[in-house]
Every structure is written in C-alpha cells, then in structure tokens.
C-alpha cells in the first residue's frame, strides 16, 4: 500500500479514510444495536435465557478467537484482499441473522459475523498505518478511526432502540445496507497490492489452527465466568485447555520456517504495554456500561431507548477523539495523554460508586461525560502506541494483537462485573437497598481495572515527549 505524500492528501485518500472509518462504525454500531434488541428477539422467538446470551456471546467468540489470525492474514495474504472478502462475509451473515427464525441460526450468524469482523477490522487499521508515514498525520488518522468506532457504538445504542421499535430484524438488515455501500466504495478506492513475500515460503497452517483453537477456548472460558459456580468444571477446563494450546502454539512458532507470528514482536515493550492497557481500559469501560445498563433498566425501570439516550453522553469521545486528542498528543506526548485518560476514568467510575435508588440524571451526568472524555484521551493514543514501534510488514499483526486484547478485555470486564454482581445478589434479601448494594459492589470492578491500567501505563511517561 503506497504511503500518502507528505505535501498533500488527495480527495481519494480522504475518501479511503472515510470508507475505513465507515467499517469501524459498522462494527461498533452492529454490536450496540444488537445489545438493545436482544430482549425483544428473545420474547418474539421464545428463546431461553441461555440461548439469548449466546446470541451476544457467539459474536465475542468469533471476534476474539480469530482476530490474531485475521491481523496476520492481512500481512501475509494482502490487506485489500482480506478487507474486501470479509466485509462481504459480514454482509451475508448479517442478512442471515435478519432472516433467522431460531436460536441456532442466530448464534451461527453472529459467530461468523464476529469472525468476519476479526479479519476485516485489523486489515482496515493496517491499511491506515501503512498508508501514512509515522508521525502526526498517521496519529490523527488513527485517532479519527478510533473515535468513529466509539461513536458508532454510542449512536448504535440509540439507533438500535429506534430500529427495534420498527422490528428487531431491522437491527440486522441496517448493517447490510451500510456494508454494501462500503463494499462498493472500497472496490473502487482501495488500490491493488502485490502478495506479501512470506507466503512464498509457505503458510503456517499448524500455527494458525492452534492459535485459533487457543483463542476460542480462552474466550469461551472467559465468557463462562459470568455464570459463577454453575458449570465451573467446564469453565476451568476451557481455560486450562486454552493455555495449554498457547504453549503448543509457542513451540510450533519456534520451529516453523515461516511462523505465523514472529515471537520477537513481543519484545516491543511499548506495544505490549499498550495492548495490556487497552485490555484493562476496555474491560473497565464495557463492564461499567453493562452494570449501569442493568441499574437503569432493572432497578429504575427505564426503557431500553431511555437508557440508550442517557448513555449517549459517553459518546462525546466521537467528537473529542479527532479534535481535542490530536492537539494534546502533539503538545504533551502519547504517554501523558494515555495516562490522563486513565486518571479521568478512575475519577468517573469512582464518582458513580455511591449511586442511589433515586439518583437524578443530573447526578449521573458527570460520570458519563468524564468517562466519554477518558475514552477519547486513552483509546486512540493506545492504538497509536500499539502500532508505532512495529515494522510496516507486521502492521496487520500489530492490529490483530490490539483487537485481540480489546475483545478479551470487553469479555473479561463484562464477565467480572456479572460474576461479582451475581455473588452479591445471591446474598441479598431481595430489597431495593440490598440489590443496590450489589450494583455498588460490582461497580468496584471497573475502578480496580483502570487503577491497574494506570499502573501499566505509568512507565510510558518517561518517554512521553511531544511528537516532532
């Protein structure tokens, strides 16, 4: 992929960035819309609670299980090829979900849609990182990309509420139209690229199979954590098997002539620190959002649309990420801005700990707006940090690693708050005050996660000078 000339950025380049941002908007809004629609889908199709949960979890499994493979496939098989192919798969299986009339079809559709996102999203990000030279222009493109994705999730909550009112199938059909438009535009705008060299020496099929199996088992085990003691043996077994396969994968990669993943990439301390911080930040963010949604809908009896509109304040990051954050990064450096985002997140989640049964929206608003601002400061710069020190030929892998960590982070965050809430509620007497105490206990989890994240990112302050 040719880099954008330093002295000018053509209309075609801006249009290409718009298409790539449209893809991350599609992915973010798709997840959010379905989250709002699941209760209606469950009621209309008569799904069990477990089946309804797997409609959401199936996507997480597909995404987390194959993102690492998807990122490396973009490097080895071609970023354009992977992006177009899997955007098409995303479109087809979104349509299948809209036509589904049983739980199995829905879960399969969501799983394959997650797999498609796992290949499509790292490819899109690596197209950006290889199209712009390292520096402020690439940073701003990545910040716009991250901000649009976050905005897609926030707006998707509201759009999902509106579309569910028309009929839940529109939650699946709307992404089909957007994916179709993006696919047509991408076919025209994405330049052809030659196949990368490593494929000439063979493809590491054994490594690919073991990596996918390991990620699937680990993701399955993490998703099952929210069930607490129910089926504990299966949860522990899945996690143990996943870890064992990680060990097997490392052994395979050390002996492979053309390894799927060059293990030396994990010596890039800045990349590893950014990936770990992203896991903790996203885990806290989604865990907080999940428990607040439960609080508003179950304890306060707000409708799904009222809840979505209330939470849209957190979507301020869609405006701040491409406008304020680049200026802060240029002036203070990436590390300081990331650390500032974690500090704001600690403040935001901490302010919500004393939540009451009759809290007004005005009392909640400071937490929501600060949390959104924290996301704007932390997530985009973490994306930059996760790719900045990586060679061009491994940018897809770097993107795959980042999105693997973020997907595992969201699964860990939601599972952790659900498990803590379930344990607290089990010991409650059923009164509103005891249930409220259970919510407060679960809200400690996001605070702990961002405190850990701040500790992980603090070493980056030493090399946090401004961009040249």
Tab-separated table of C-alpha atoms in Angstrom:
chain	number	residue	atom	x	y	z
A	1	UNK	CA	0.000	0.000	0.000
A	2	UNK	CA	1.609	3.266	-1.105
A	3	UNK	CA	2.059	5.957	1.547
A	4	UNK	CA	0.258	9.272	1.254
A	5	UNK	CA	2.602	12.036	0.000
A	6	UNK	CA	3.722	14.322	2.814
A	7	UNK	CA	2.865	17.537	0.979
A	8	UNK	CA	-0.678	16.774	0.019
A	9	UNK	CA	-3.550	14.497	0.860
A	10	UNK	CA	-5.812	13.933	-2.140
A	11	UNK	CA	-9.575	13.679	-2.159
A	12	UNK	CA	-9.154	9.974	-2.905
A	13	UNK	CA	-7.080	9.474	0.237
A	14	UNK	CA	-9.670	11.230	2.369
A	15	UNK	CA	-12.423	9.169	0.754
A	16	UNK	CA	-10.472	5.991	1.519
A	17	UNK	CA	-10.111	7.018	5.171
A	18	UNK	CA	-13.851	7.700	5.234
A	19	UNK	CA	-14.570	4.173	3.968
A	20	UNK	CA	-12.234	2.596	6.522
A	21	UNK	CA	-13.824	4.654	9.299
A	22	UNK	CA	-17.216	3.541	7.999
A	23	UNK	CA	-16.110	-0.045	8.567
A	24	UNK	CA	-15.234	0.510	12.227
A	25	UNK	CA	-18.500	2.468	12.624
A	26	UNK	CA	-20.315	-0.543	11.155
A	27	UNK	CA	-18.629	-2.917	13.615
A	28	UNK	CA	-19.279	-0.723	16.663
A	29	UNK	CA	-22.903	0.106	15.837
A	30	UNK	CA	-23.696	-3.523	14.937
A	31	UNK	CA	-22.711	-4.716	18.428
A	32	UNK	CA	-24.575	-1.898	20.183
A	33	UNK	CA	-27.784	-2.287	18.190
A	34	UNK	CA	-27.989	-5.997	18.932
A	35	UNK	CA	-27.374	-5.409	22.651
A	36	UNK	CA	-30.513	-3.261	22.736
A	37	UNK	CA	-32.563	-5.690	20.616
A	38	UNK	CA	-31.779	-8.985	22.408
A	39	UNK	CA	-34.706	-8.780	24.924
A	40	UNK	CA	-37.182	-8.276	22.055
A	41	UNK	CA	-35.610	-11.077	19.990
A	42	UNK	CA	-35.816	-13.392	22.978
A	43	UNK	CA	-39.514	-12.617	23.504
A	44	UNK	CA	-40.561	-12.935	19.841
A	45	UNK	CA	-38.624	-16.135	19.090
A	46	UNK	CA	-39.235	-17.688	22.514
A	47	UNK	CA	-35.527	-18.130	23.241
A	48	UNK	CA	-34.277	-19.414	26.570
A	49	UNK	CA	-32.098	-17.152	28.700
A	50	UNK	CA	-29.043	-19.203	27.755
A	51	UNK	CA	-29.806	-19.033	24.033
A	52	UNK	CA	-30.321	-15.275	24.219
A	53	UNK	CA	-26.965	-14.885	25.981
A	54	UNK	CA	-25.238	-16.902	23.256
A	55	UNK	CA	-26.623	-14.579	20.576
A	56	UNK	CA	-24.284	-11.964	22.074
A	57	UNK	CA	-21.517	-14.318	23.188
A	58	UNK	CA	-21.289	-16.002	19.770
A	59	UNK	CA	-20.044	-12.741	18.255
A	60	UNK	CA	-17.474	-12.272	21.022
A	61	UNK	CA	-16.183	-15.821	20.490
A	62	UNK	CA	-15.794	-15.337	16.748
A	63	UNK	CA	-14.150	-11.936	17.108
A	64	UNK	CA	-11.767	-12.771	19.963
A	65	UNK	CA	-10.976	-16.223	18.598
A	66	UNK	CA	-9.824	-15.118	15.157
A	67	UNK	CA	-8.552	-11.526	15.471
A	68	UNK	CA	-4.938	-12.596	15.913
A	69	UNK	CA	-5.145	-14.801	12.825
A	70	UNK	CA	-7.045	-12.078	10.965
A	71	UNK	CA	-4.382	-9.480	11.622
A	72	UNK	CA	-1.547	-11.711	10.403
A	73	UNK	CA	-3.551	-12.839	7.371
A	74	UNK	CA	-3.750	-9.194	6.295
A	75	UNK	CA	0.067	-9.018	6.285
A	76	UNK	CA	0.576	-12.337	4.503
A	77	UNK	CA	-2.375	-12.572	2.107
A	78	UNK	CA	-2.958	-8.899	1.346
A	79	UNK	CA	-4.770	-6.190	3.271
A	80	UNK	CA	-7.084	-5.279	0.404
A	81	UNK	CA	-7.959	-8.916	-0.245
A	82	UNK	CA	-8.770	-9.626	3.401
A	83	UNK	CA	-10.700	-6.399	3.862
A	84	UNK	CA	-12.965	-6.891	0.826
A	85	UNK	CA	-13.509	-10.629	1.349
A	86	UNK	CA	-14.504	-10.394	4.981
A	87	UNK	CA	-16.592	-7.261	4.536
A	88	UNK	CA	-18.598	-9.337	2.066
A	89	UNK	CA	-18.888	-12.196	4.596
A	90	UNK	CA	-20.031	-9.686	7.235
A	91	UNK	CA	-22.777	-8.506	4.864
A	92	UNK	CA	-24.023	-12.023	4.008
A	93	UNK	CA	-24.233	-13.261	7.598
A	94	UNK	CA	-25.831	-10.048	8.848
A	95	UNK	CA	-28.585	-10.752	6.319
A	96	UNK	CA	-28.801	-14.367	7.549
A	97	UNK	CA	-29.302	-13.070	11.105
A	98	UNK	CA	-32.195	-10.893	9.943
A	99	UNK	CA	-33.855	-13.879	8.273
A	100	UNK	CA	-33.318	-16.262	11.233
A	101	UNK	CA	-36.295	-17.866	12.950
A	102	UNK	CA	-34.495	-19.997	15.558
A	103	UNK	CA	-31.697	-19.725	18.091
A	104	UNK	CA	-29.183	-21.914	16.230
A	105	UNK	CA	-29.328	-19.828	13.040
A	106	UNK	CA	-28.953	-16.623	15.045
A	107	UNK	CA	-25.954	-17.875	17.018
A	108	UNK	CA	-24.219	-19.195	13.886
A	109	UNK	CA	-24.868	-15.912	12.078
A	110	UNK	CA	-23.430	-13.907	14.965
A	111	UNK	CA	-20.404	-16.180	15.326
A	112	UNK	CA	-19.469	-15.897	11.647
A	113	UNK	CA	-20.147	-12.151	11.708
A	114	UNK	CA	-17.680	-11.941	14.601
A	115	UNK	CA	-15.119	-13.944	12.610
A	116	UNK	CA	-15.618	-11.554	9.676
A	117	UNK	CA	-15.015	-8.560	11.936
A	118	UNK	CA	-11.875	-10.287	13.258
A	119	UNK	CA	-10.361	-10.295	9.758
A	120	UNK	CA	-11.877	-7.059	8.475
A	121	UNK	CA	-11.028	-4.662	11.319
A	122	UNK	CA	-7.258	-5.323	11.644
A	123	UNK	CA	-7.000	-5.155	7.855
A	124	UNK	CA	-8.684	-1.738	7.860
A	125	UNK	CA	-6.401	-0.415	10.577
A	126	UNK	CA	-3.256	-1.764	8.910
A	127	UNK	CA	-4.270	-0.081	5.653
A	128	UNK	CA	-4.236	3.215	7.563
A	129	UNK	CA	-0.921	2.569	9.318
A	130	UNK	CA	0.786	1.561	6.064
A	131	UNK	CA	-0.740	4.401	4.029
A	132	UNK	CA	0.583	7.183	6.266
A	133	UNK	CA	4.192	7.644	7.417
A	134	UNK	CA	4.746	7.522	11.178
A	135	UNK	CA	4.036	10.911	12.710
A	136	UNK	CA	1.226	13.387	13.380
A	137	UNK	CA	-0.716	12.649	10.169
A	138	UNK	CA	-0.883	8.924	10.881
A	139	UNK	CA	-1.699	9.686	14.520
A	140	UNK	CA	-4.637	11.856	13.525
A	141	UNK	CA	-5.929	9.235	11.070
A	142	UNK	CA	-5.808	6.594	13.814
A	143	UNK	CA	-7.497	8.918	16.297
A	144	UNK	CA	-10.292	9.600	13.796
A	145	UNK	CA	-10.592	5.841	13.181
A	146	UNK	CA	-10.844	5.075	16.909
A	147	UNK	CA	-13.230	7.967	17.549
A	148	UNK	CA	-15.598	6.909	14.773
A	149	UNK	CA	-15.649	3.359	16.144
A	150	UNK	CA	-16.546	4.608	19.612
A	151	UNK	CA	-19.155	6.932	18.140
A	152	UNK	CA	-20.627	4.006	16.231
A	153	UNK	CA	-21.131	2.110	19.468
A	154	UNK	CA	-22.718	5.105	21.234
A	155	UNK	CA	-25.029	6.001	18.344
A	156	UNK	CA	-25.774	2.320	17.800
A	157	UNK	CA	-27.462	2.160	21.199
A	158	UNK	CA	-29.964	4.834	20.135
A	159	UNK	CA	-30.342	3.573	16.564
A	160	UNK	CA	-30.889	0.062	17.911
A	161	UNK	CA	-33.668	1.309	20.182
A	162	UNK	CA	-35.387	3.038	17.260
A	163	UNK	CA	-35.000	0.110	14.845
A	164	UNK	CA	-36.195	-2.402	17.432
A	165	UNK	CA	-39.398	-0.373	17.636
A	166	UNK	CA	-39.890	-0.951	13.886
A	167	UNK	CA	-38.984	-4.641	14.188
A	168	UNK	CA	-35.882	-6.378	15.518
A	169	UNK	CA	-34.936	-7.744	12.100
A	170	UNK	CA	-34.017	-4.211	11.008
A	171	UNK	CA	-31.159	-4.341	13.522
A	172	UNK	CA	-29.628	-6.976	11.212
A	173	UNK	CA	-30.739	-5.514	7.884
A	174	UNK	CA	-29.463	-1.963	8.520
A	175	UNK	CA	-25.802	-3.132	8.652
A	176	UNK	CA	-26.386	-4.986	5.362
A	177	UNK	CA	-27.138	-1.720	3.549
A	178	UNK	CA	-24.166	0.073	5.131
A	179	UNK	CA	-21.799	-2.853	4.436
A	180	UNK	CA	-22.980	-2.959	0.822
A	181	UNK	CA	-22.285	0.740	0.308
A	182	UNK	CA	-18.848	0.417	1.933
A	183	UNK	CA	-18.002	-2.627	-0.195
A	184	UNK	CA	-18.841	-0.820	-3.438
A	185	UNK	CA	-16.808	2.222	-2.398
A	186	UNK	CA	-13.849	0.101	-1.248
A	187	UNK	CA	-13.727	-1.817	-4.537
A	188	UNK	CA	-13.154	1.494	-6.278
A	189	UNK	CA	-10.896	3.232	-3.772
A	190	UNK	CA	-8.589	0.505	-2.442
A	191	UNK	CA	-5.560	0.189	-4.737
A	192	UNK	CA	-4.348	-3.250	-5.729
A	193	UNK	CA	-1.354	-4.603	-3.832
A	194	UNK	CA	1.036	-7.487	-4.519
A	195	UNK	CA	1.002	-10.580	-2.352
A	196	UNK	CA	3.481	-10.306	0.506
A	197	UNK	CA	6.704	-12.326	0.425
A	198	UNK	CA	6.318	-14.724	3.415
A	199	UNK	CA	3.517	-16.640	1.677
A	200	UNK	CA	6.021	-17.734	-0.971
A	201	UNK	CA	7.748	-19.793	1.730
A	202	UNK	CA	4.546	-21.486	2.851
A	203	UNK	CA	1.731	-20.687	5.239
A	204	UNK	CA	1.901	-21.802	8.861
A	205	UNK	CA	-1.323	-23.827	8.853
A	206	UNK	CA	-0.491	-25.696	12.072
A	207	UNK	CA	0.217	-22.448	13.895
A	208	UNK	CA	-2.962	-20.850	12.508
A	209	UNK	CA	-5.145	-23.774	13.600
A	210	UNK	CA	-3.647	-23.989	17.092
A	211	UNK	CA	-3.804	-20.183	17.579
A	212	UNK	CA	-7.487	-20.071	16.597
A	213	UNK	CA	-8.333	-23.033	18.856
A	214	UNK	CA	-6.448	-21.489	21.791
A	215	UNK	CA	-8.157	-18.115	21.426
A	216	UNK	CA	-11.586	-19.730	21.067
A	217	UNK	CA	-11.144	-21.821	24.222
A	218	UNK	CA	-9.832	-18.869	26.240
A	219	UNK	CA	-12.660	-16.633	25.023
A	220	UNK	CA	-15.218	-19.360	25.813
A	221	UNK	CA	-13.802	-19.790	29.315
A	222	UNK	CA	-13.868	-16.046	29.981
A	223	UNK	CA	-17.439	-15.683	28.710
A	224	UNK	CA	-18.485	-18.546	31.013
A	225	UNK	CA	-17.015	-16.790	34.077
A	226	UNK	CA	-20.213	-14.763	34.349
A	227	UNK	CA	-22.082	-17.963	35.246
A	228	UNK	CA	-20.176	-18.153	38.531
A	229	UNK	CA	-20.155	-21.623	40.105
A	230	UNK	CA	-22.568	-23.068	37.526
A	231	UNK	CA	-20.594	-25.419	35.286
A	232	UNK	CA	-17.329	-24.377	36.943
A	233	UNK	CA	-15.553	-27.523	35.742
A	234	UNK	CA	-16.301	-26.691	32.103
A	235	UNK	CA	-15.093	-23.101	32.574
A	236	UNK	CA	-11.823	-24.145	34.223
A	237	UNK	CA	-11.341	-26.903	31.642
A	238	UNK	CA	-11.750	-24.482	28.736
A	239	UNK	CA	-9.293	-22.000	30.235
A	240	UNK	CA	-6.745	-24.729	31.027
A	241	UNK	CA	-7.013	-26.210	27.541
A	242	UNK	CA	-6.653	-22.749	26.003
A	243	UNK	CA	-3.497	-22.041	27.990
A	244	UNK	CA	-2.085	-25.443	27.046
A	245	UNK	CA	-2.676	-24.657	23.372
A	246	UNK	CA	-0.943	-21.291	23.805
A	247	UNK	CA	2.109	-23.241	24.975
A	248	UNK	CA	1.793	-25.565	21.980
A	249	UNK	CA	1.489	-22.573	19.651
A	250	UNK	CA	4.717	-21.051	21.000
A	251	UNK	CA	6.523	-24.353	20.437
A	252	UNK	CA	5.211	-24.558	16.855
A	253	UNK	CA	6.232	-20.979	16.050
A	254	UNK	CA	9.770	-21.518	17.321
A	255	UNK	CA	10.279	-24.406	14.896
A	256	UNK	CA	8.320	-23.071	11.898
A	257	UNK	CA	10.296	-21.932	8.822
A	258	UNK	CA	7.712	-19.213	8.138
A	259	UNK	CA	5.980	-18.644	11.505
A	260	UNK	CA	2.520	-17.146	11.618
A	261	UNK	CA	3.738	-14.793	14.356
A	262	UNK	CA	7.320	-13.704	14.878
A	263	UNK	CA	7.640	-14.184	18.624
A	264	UNK	CA	10.251	-11.447	18.767
A	265	UNK	CA	7.481	-8.887	18.280
A	266	UNK	CA	6.632	-9.354	21.961
A	267	UNK	CA	9.976	-7.742	22.809
A	268	UNK	CA	8.431	-4.424	21.725
A	269	UNK	CA	7.743	-3.165	25.257
A	270	UNK	CA	5.693	-0.154	24.141
A	271	UNK	CA	3.391	-2.364	22.053
A	272	UNK	CA	2.901	-4.955	24.805
A	273	UNK	CA	2.239	-2.250	27.405
A	274	UNK	CA	-0.305	-0.582	25.100
A	275	UNK	CA	-2.093	-3.888	24.417
A	276	UNK	CA	-2.300	-4.737	28.136
A	277	UNK	CA	-3.530	-1.232	28.960
A	278	UNK	CA	-6.156	-1.478	26.202
A	279	UNK	CA	-7.415	-4.759	27.695
A	280	UNK	CA	-7.818	-3.140	31.130
A	281	UNK	CA	-9.335	0.080	29.800
A	282	UNK	CA	-11.903	-1.634	27.562
A	283	UNK	CA	-12.705	-4.138	30.304
A	284	UNK	CA	-13.473	-1.306	32.711
A	285	UNK	CA	-15.438	0.680	30.120
A	286	UNK	CA	-17.710	-2.154	28.995
A	287	UNK	CA	-18.063	-3.564	32.498
A	288	UNK	CA	-19.167	-0.155	33.764
A	289	UNK	CA	-21.571	0.369	30.880
A	290	UNK	CA	-23.067	-3.100	31.387
A	291	UNK	CA	-23.709	-2.700	35.110
A	292	UNK	CA	-25.105	0.833	34.652
A	293	UNK	CA	-27.488	-0.511	31.994
A	294	UNK	CA	-28.716	-3.147	34.472
A	295	UNK	CA	-29.131	-0.490	37.150
A	296	UNK	CA	-31.195	1.787	34.896
A	297	UNK	CA	-33.387	-0.918	33.362
A	298	UNK	CA	-33.870	-3.368	36.238
A	299	UNK	CA	-33.771	-1.148	39.322
A	300	UNK	CA	-35.010	2.127	37.830
A	301	UNK	CA	-37.317	0.513	35.219
A	302	UNK	CA	-36.111	2.721	32.373
A	303	UNK	CA	-36.876	1.526	28.840
A	304	UNK	CA	-34.071	0.409	26.540
A	305	UNK	CA	-34.458	3.594	24.478
A	306	UNK	CA	-34.369	5.823	27.582
A	307	UNK	CA	-31.229	4.010	28.721
A	308	UNK	CA	-29.571	4.371	25.320
A	309	UNK	CA	-30.320	8.109	25.186
A	310	UNK	CA	-28.981	8.530	28.726
A	311	UNK	CA	-25.726	6.745	27.885
A	312	UNK	CA	-25.147	8.692	24.679
A	313	UNK	CA	-23.329	11.323	26.771
A	314	UNK	CA	-20.464	8.823	26.827
A	315	UNK	CA	-20.358	9.215	23.048
A	316	UNK	CA	-18.691	12.617	23.389
A	317	UNK	CA	-15.482	10.760	22.549
A	318	UNK	CA	-16.603	10.631	18.910
A	319	UNK	CA	-16.217	14.429	18.802
A	320	UNK	CA	-13.239	14.789	21.137
A	321	UNK	CA	-11.055	11.975	19.717
A	322	UNK	CA	-10.454	13.580	16.282
A	323	UNK	CA	-10.424	17.207	17.522
A	324	UNK	CA	-9.006	17.585	21.042
A	325	UNK	CA	-6.881	14.450	21.379
A	326	UNK	CA	-4.514	15.107	18.422
A	327	UNK	CA	-3.666	18.531	19.866
A	328	UNK	CA	-2.968	17.061	23.287
A	329	UNK	CA	-0.810	14.288	21.819
A	330	UNK	CA	1.169	16.821	19.775
A	331	UNK	CA	1.728	19.045	22.815
A	332	UNK	CA	2.201	16.576	25.668
A	333	UNK	CA	3.059	13.278	24.008
A	334	UNK	CA	1.211	9.990	23.697
A	335	UNK	CA	2.136	8.558	27.104
A	336	UNK	CA	0.919	11.522	29.127
A	337	UNK	CA	-2.390	11.680	27.261
A	338	UNK	CA	-2.991	7.952	27.799
A	339	UNK	CA	-2.199	8.260	31.486
A	340	UNK	CA	-4.513	11.283	31.733
A	341	UNK	CA	-7.294	9.179	30.198
A	342	UNK	CA	-6.835	6.524	32.869
A	343	UNK	CA	-6.866	9.150	35.632
A	344	UNK	CA	-10.134	10.585	34.292
A	345	UNK	CA	-11.598	7.062	34.111
A	346	UNK	CA	-10.694	6.469	37.770
A	347	UNK	CA	-12.473	9.710	38.681
A	348	UNK	CA	-15.519	8.897	36.527
A	349	UNK	CA	-16.119	5.378	37.844
A	350	UNK	CA	-15.287	6.430	41.399
A	351	UNK	CA	-17.942	9.159	41.288
A	352	UNK	CA	-20.591	6.521	40.496
A	353	UNK	CA	-19.781	4.231	43.446
A	354	UNK	CA	-22.262	5.893	45.876
A	355	UNK	CA	-25.131	5.623	43.333
A	356	UNK	CA	-28.578	5.818	44.942
A	357	UNK	CA	-32.016	4.400	44.121
A	358	UNK	CA	-33.422	7.828	43.235
A	359	UNK	CA	-30.388	9.435	41.645
A	360	UNK	CA	-31.344	12.063	39.074
A	361	UNK	CA	-29.816	12.072	35.626
A	362	UNK	CA	-28.007	15.282	36.617
A	363	UNK	CA	-26.217	13.287	39.329
A	364	UNK	CA	-25.168	10.633	36.793
A	365	UNK	CA	-24.146	13.036	34.037
A	366	UNK	CA	-20.681	13.995	35.374
A	367	UNK	CA	-19.627	10.335	35.411
A	368	UNK	CA	-20.949	9.717	31.888
A	369	UNK	CA	-19.320	12.774	30.321
A	370	UNK	CA	-15.998	12.224	32.126
A	371	UNK	CA	-15.997	8.544	31.125
A	372	UNK	CA	-16.520	9.521	27.481
A	373	UNK	CA	-13.726	12.074	27.694
A	374	UNK	CA	-11.437	9.471	29.261
A	375	UNK	CA	-12.164	7.132	26.347
A	376	UNK	CA	-11.274	9.891	23.881
A	377	UNK	CA	-7.947	10.507	25.616
A	378	UNK	CA	-6.919	6.888	26.144
A	379	UNK	CA	-8.205	4.658	23.351
A	380	UNK	CA	-6.929	6.449	20.238
A	381	UNK	CA	-3.436	7.059	21.658
A	382	UNK	CA	-3.308	3.413	22.792
A	383	UNK	CA	-3.973	2.477	19.152
A	384	UNK	CA	-1.022	4.648	18.122
A	385	UNK	CA	1.237	3.170	20.808
A	386	UNK	CA	0.290	-0.380	19.805
A	387	UNK	CA	1.461	0.139	16.206
A	388	UNK	CA	4.101	2.878	16.349
A	389	UNK	CA	7.161	0.711	17.008
A	390	UNK	CA	6.150	-2.106	14.625
A	391	UNK	CA	7.580	-2.614	11.130
A	392	UNK	CA	5.356	-1.996	8.123
A	393	UNK	CA	5.197	-5.676	7.161
A	394	UNK	CA	3.789	-6.562	10.603
A	395	UNK	CA	1.202	-3.797	10.952
A	396	UNK	CA	-1.653	-6.250	10.412
A	397	UNK	CA	-0.283	-8.443	13.192
A	398	UNK	CA	0.007	-5.416	15.478
A	399	UNK	CA	-3.609	-4.518	14.748
A	400	UNK	CA	-4.679	-8.121	15.320
A	401	UNK	CA	-2.926	-8.209	18.676
A	402	UNK	CA	-4.530	-4.935	19.726
A	403	UNK	CA	-8.036	-6.049	18.811
A	404	UNK	CA	-7.472	-9.457	20.408
A	405	UNK	CA	-6.595	-7.728	23.675
A	406	UNK	CA	-9.545	-5.317	23.430
A	407	UNK	CA	-12.019	-8.118	22.723
A	408	UNK	CA	-10.703	-10.171	25.614
A	409	UNK	CA	-10.840	-7.014	27.720
A	410	UNK	CA	-14.518	-6.408	26.995
A	411	UNK	CA	-15.298	-10.085	27.726
A	412	UNK	CA	-13.297	-10.002	30.970
A	413	UNK	CA	-14.919	-6.757	32.105
A	414	UNK	CA	-18.491	-7.872	31.479
A	415	UNK	CA	-17.896	-11.337	32.921
A	416	UNK	CA	-16.196	-9.933	36.030
A	417	UNK	CA	-18.938	-7.417	36.890
A	418	UNK	CA	-21.617	-10.041	36.172
A	419	UNK	CA	-19.933	-12.593	38.424
A	420	UNK	CA	-19.408	-10.091	41.259
A	421	UNK	CA	-22.960	-8.813	40.928
A	422	UNK	CA	-24.322	-12.377	40.915
A	423	UNK	CA	-22.425	-13.272	44.084
A	424	UNK	CA	-23.574	-10.083	45.815
A	425	UNK	CA	-27.198	-10.517	44.774
A	426	UNK	CA	-27.185	-14.155	45.935
A	427	UNK	CA	-26.537	-12.941	49.476
A	428	UNK	CA	-29.101	-10.115	49.279
A	429	UNK	CA	-32.516	-10.222	50.942
A	430	UNK	CA	-34.325	-9.018	47.813
A	431	UNK	CA	-34.970	-5.473	48.982
A	432	UNK	CA	-34.141	-2.496	46.767
A	433	UNK	CA	-31.370	-1.431	49.135
A	434	UNK	CA	-29.689	-4.848	49.079
A	435	UNK	CA	-29.886	-5.023	45.275
A	436	UNK	CA	-28.431	-1.509	45.113
A	437	UNK	CA	-25.552	-2.680	47.321
A	438	UNK	CA	-24.921	-5.464	44.804
A	439	UNK	CA	-24.665	-2.881	41.996
A	440	UNK	CA	-22.243	-0.815	44.086
A	441	UNK	CA	-20.105	-3.881	44.749
A	442	UNK	CA	-19.944	-4.703	41.031
A	443	UNK	CA	-19.011	-1.087	40.238
A	444	UNK	CA	-15.767	-1.578	42.171
A	445	UNK	CA	-14.517	-3.850	39.355
A	446	UNK	CA	-14.148	-1.065	36.716
A	447	UNK	CA	-12.360	1.120	39.284
A	448	UNK	CA	-9.857	-1.654	40.019
A	449	UNK	CA	-9.265	-2.290	36.305
A	450	UNK	CA	-8.454	1.352	35.486
A	451	UNK	CA	-6.220	1.615	38.570
A	452	UNK	CA	-4.253	-1.358	37.224
A	453	UNK	CA	-4.242	0.242	33.780
A	454	UNK	CA	-2.812	3.475	35.184
A	455	UNK	CA	-0.019	1.467	36.794
A	456	UNK	CA	0.704	-0.289	33.468
A	457	UNK	CA	0.867	2.978	31.506
A	458	UNK	CA	2.850	4.983	34.088
A	459	UNK	CA	6.269	3.750	32.797
A	460	UNK	CA	5.417	5.271	29.412
A	461	UNK	CA	5.520	8.749	30.960
A	462	UNK	CA	9.326	8.664	30.820
A	463	UNK	CA	9.271	8.592	27.032
A	464	UNK	CA	6.150	10.688	26.618
A	465	UNK	CA	7.614	13.690	24.818
A	466	UNK	CA	5.589	15.544	22.184
A	467	UNK	CA	5.567	14.483	18.555
A	468	UNK	CA	8.077	16.179	16.284
